[in-house]
Amino acid sequence: MTQSRPLPWYLVQFKPNSHHIARRNLERQDFETFLPLQNVTLRRSGTFREERQPLFPGYMFVALSPESGPWRQINGTLGISRLVSTAGRPQQVPTALVRALQGRCDETGLLLPPETFHHGQKVALTSGPFASFVGTVESMQADRRVWLLLELMGRETRVKVDADNLSAKP
């Protein structure tokens, strides 16, 4: 569906192991879908295999216009259990959440590993009161917290930041 304004996102529940069928049938009806996937290692018949599975088992996102679109037909789509709704109206998912997830996925919907930083690397803060400040990574903790050295008012200051709020500087 091509619109001048992006459509809001909603959540649909698909039947067990039916995400391929559900996605194909929604796209045949001109609904835009987003199904974030992750690689999972499974043991089958004594061997380990890596498979792509939905990041949110049983759920995918669909873009639609509940005011003008035929959203009720989603519940009758092969592979779909239901459109998540309250009091008979579909419940919108925050657009920022879906955009953030899309930003972390490649073109096939596979979730990319989070960016890691190393000691001495130059990084830029992307949000918060120090957005666009450039600092040097001092250390990185297991919980994805990064200790940075920022130059503030002529002296280096040690700051603890979430790694999701950083981008690498070339």
Coordinates of C-alpha atoms in Angstrom, one line a residue:
M1 CA 0.0 0.0 0.0
T2 CA 1.5 3.3 -1.0
Q3 CA 0.2 6.3 1.0
S4 CA 1.4 9.9 1.3
R5 CA 1.6 9.3 5.1
P6 CA 3.0 6.2 6.7
L7 CA 0.3 3.9 8.1
P8 CA 0.2 3.1 11.9
W9 CA 1.3 -0.3 13.0
Y10 CA -0.8 -3.0 14.7
L11 CA -0.1 -6.4 16.1
V12 CA -1.5 -9.6 14.7
Q13 CA -1.3 -13.1 16.4
F14 CA -0.6 -15.9 14.0
K15 CA -1.4 -19.6 14.4
P16 CA 1.4 -21.8 15.7
N17 CA 4.2 -22.3 13.1
S18 CA 2.2 -20.3 10.5
H19 CA 4.2 -17.1 10.2
H20 CA 5.2 -17.8 6.6
I21 CA 1.6 -18.5 5.6
A22 CA 0.2 -15.6 7.5
R23 CA 2.7 -13.1 6.1
R24 CA 2.2 -14.3 2.5
N25 CA -1.6 -14.0 2.7
L26 CA -1.5 -10.6 4.4
E27 CA 0.8 -9.3 1.6
R28 CA -1.5 -10.8 -1.0
Q29 CA -4.2 -8.5 0.4
D30 CA -1.8 -5.5 0.1
F31 CA -1.1 -5.2 3.8
E32 CA 2.5 -4.2 4.7
T33 CA 4.0 -6.6 7.3
F34 CA 7.0 -6.6 9.5
L35 CA 8.2 -9.8 11.1
P36 CA 11.5 -9.4 13.0
L37 CA 13.4 -12.7 13.0
Q38 CA 16.4 -14.1 15.0
N39 CA 18.8 -16.9 14.5
V40 CA 18.2 -19.7 17.0
T41 CA 20.3 -22.8 17.5
L42 CA 18.1 -26.0 17.8
R43 CA 19.0 -29.6 18.4
R44 CA 17.3 -31.9 16.0
S45 CA 18.1 -35.7 15.7
G46 CA 21.3 -35.3 17.7
T47 CA 22.7 -32.5 15.5
F48 CA 22.6 -28.7 16.0
R49 CA 21.0 -26.5 13.4
E50 CA 20.6 -22.8 13.2
E51 CA 17.1 -21.6 12.2
R52 CA 15.4 -18.3 11.8
Q53 CA 12.4 -17.9 14.1
P54 CA 10.2 -14.9 15.0
L55 CA 11.7 -12.5 17.6
F56 CA 8.2 -12.4 19.2
P57 CA 6.8 -15.9 18.9
G58 CA 3.3 -15.9 17.6
Y59 CA 3.1 -12.2 16.7
M60 CA 4.0 -9.9 13.7
F61 CA 3.3 -6.3 12.9
V62 CA 0.9 -5.1 10.2
A63 CA 0.5 -1.5 8.9
L64 CA -3.1 -0.5 8.2
S65 CA -5.6 2.3 8.4
P66 CA -8.5 1.3 10.8
E67 CA -10.6 4.2 9.7
S68 CA -10.6 3.5 6.0
G69 CA -9.1 0.1 5.5
P70 CA -10.8 -3.3 5.6
W71 CA -9.0 -4.3 8.8
R72 CA -11.7 -6.8 9.8
Q73 CA -10.6 -9.2 7.0
I74 CA -7.3 -9.8 8.8
N75 CA -9.1 -12.0 11.3
G76 CA -10.3 -14.2 8.4
T77 CA -6.9 -14.5 6.8
L78 CA -5.4 -18.0 6.5
G79 CA -2.7 -18.4 9.2
I80 CA -3.9 -15.5 11.4
S81 CA -5.6 -16.1 14.8
R82 CA -6.6 -12.5 15.4
L83 CA -5.8 -8.9 15.2
V84 CA -4.9 -7.7 18.7
S85 CA -7.7 -5.4 19.8
T86 CA -9.5 -4.0 22.8
A87 CA -13.2 -3.3 22.9
G88 CA -13.5 -4.3 19.2
R89 CA -10.9 -1.8 18.0
P90 CA -7.4 -2.7 17.0
Q91 CA -4.7 -1.4 19.4
Q92 CA -1.9 0.6 17.7
V93 CA 1.7 -0.2 18.5
P94 CA 4.0 2.9 19.0
T95 CA 5.5 3.8 15.6
A96 CA 8.8 4.6 17.3
L97 CA 9.0 1.0 18.6
V98 CA 8.5 -0.5 15.2
R99 CA 10.9 1.9 13.5
A100 CA 13.6 1.1 16.1
L101 CA 13.1 -2.6 15.5
Q102 CA 13.3 -2.1 11.7
G103 CA 16.5 -0.1 12.2
R104 CA 18.0 -3.1 14.1
C105 CA 17.0 -5.5 11.3
D106 CA 18.4 -6.2 7.8
E107 CA 16.3 -6.1 4.7
T108 CA 15.0 -9.7 5.3
G109 CA 13.9 -8.9 8.8
L110 CA 16.8 -10.6 10.6
L111 CA 17.8 -8.9 13.8
L112 CA 21.4 -7.7 13.6
P113 CA 23.8 -8.1 16.5
P114 CA 24.2 -4.9 18.6
E115 CA 27.1 -2.8 17.7
T116 CA 30.0 -3.3 20.1
F117 CA 32.7 -0.8 20.9
H118 CA 36.3 -1.2 22.0
H119 CA 38.7 0.7 24.3
G120 CA 40.0 3.9 22.7
Q121 CA 37.3 4.1 20.0
K122 CA 35.8 7.5 19.2
V123 CA 32.0 7.5 19.5
A124 CA 29.3 10.1 19.2
L125 CA 26.3 10.3 21.5
T126 CA 23.0 10.1 19.6
S127 CA 20.5 11.2 22.2
G128 CA 20.2 12.9 25.6
P129 CA 21.6 16.2 26.9
F130 CA 25.0 15.5 25.3
A131 CA 23.7 14.5 21.9
S132 CA 26.4 15.0 19.1
F133 CA 29.2 15.1 21.7
V134 CA 32.2 13.0 20.8
G135 CA 33.9 10.9 23.4
T136 CA 36.4 8.1 23.8
V137 CA 35.4 4.6 25.0
E138 CA 37.1 3.8 28.2
S139 CA 35.4 0.4 28.9
M140 CA 32.3 -1.6 28.1
Q141 CA 30.3 -3.7 30.6
A142 CA 28.3 -6.9 30.0
D143 CA 25.0 -5.0 30.5
R144 CA 25.8 -2.9 27.4
R145 CA 26.8 0.1 29.5
V146 CA 29.8 2.1 28.2
W147 CA 32.1 4.3 30.2
L148 CA 33.1 7.3 28.1
L149 CA 35.6 10.1 28.5
L150 CA 34.0 13.3 27.4
E151 CA 35.7 16.7 27.2
L152 CA 33.4 19.1 29.1
M153 CA 34.5 22.6 30.0
G154 CA 38.2 22.0 29.3
R155 CA 38.5 18.7 31.2
E156 CA 37.9 15.1 30.7
T157 CA 34.8 13.7 32.5
R158 CA 34.0 10.0 32.9
V159 CA 30.3 9.3 31.9
K160 CA 28.3 6.0 31.9
V161 CA 26.1 5.6 28.8
D162 CA 23.8 3.0 27.3
A163 CA 25.5 1.5 24.2
D164 CA 22.2 2.0 22.2
N165 CA 22.8 5.8 22.5
L166 CA 26.1 5.7 20.8
S167 CA 27.3 5.5 17.2
A168 CA 30.9 4.9 16.0
K169 CA 32.8 7.8 14.5
P170 CA 34.9 7.1 11.4

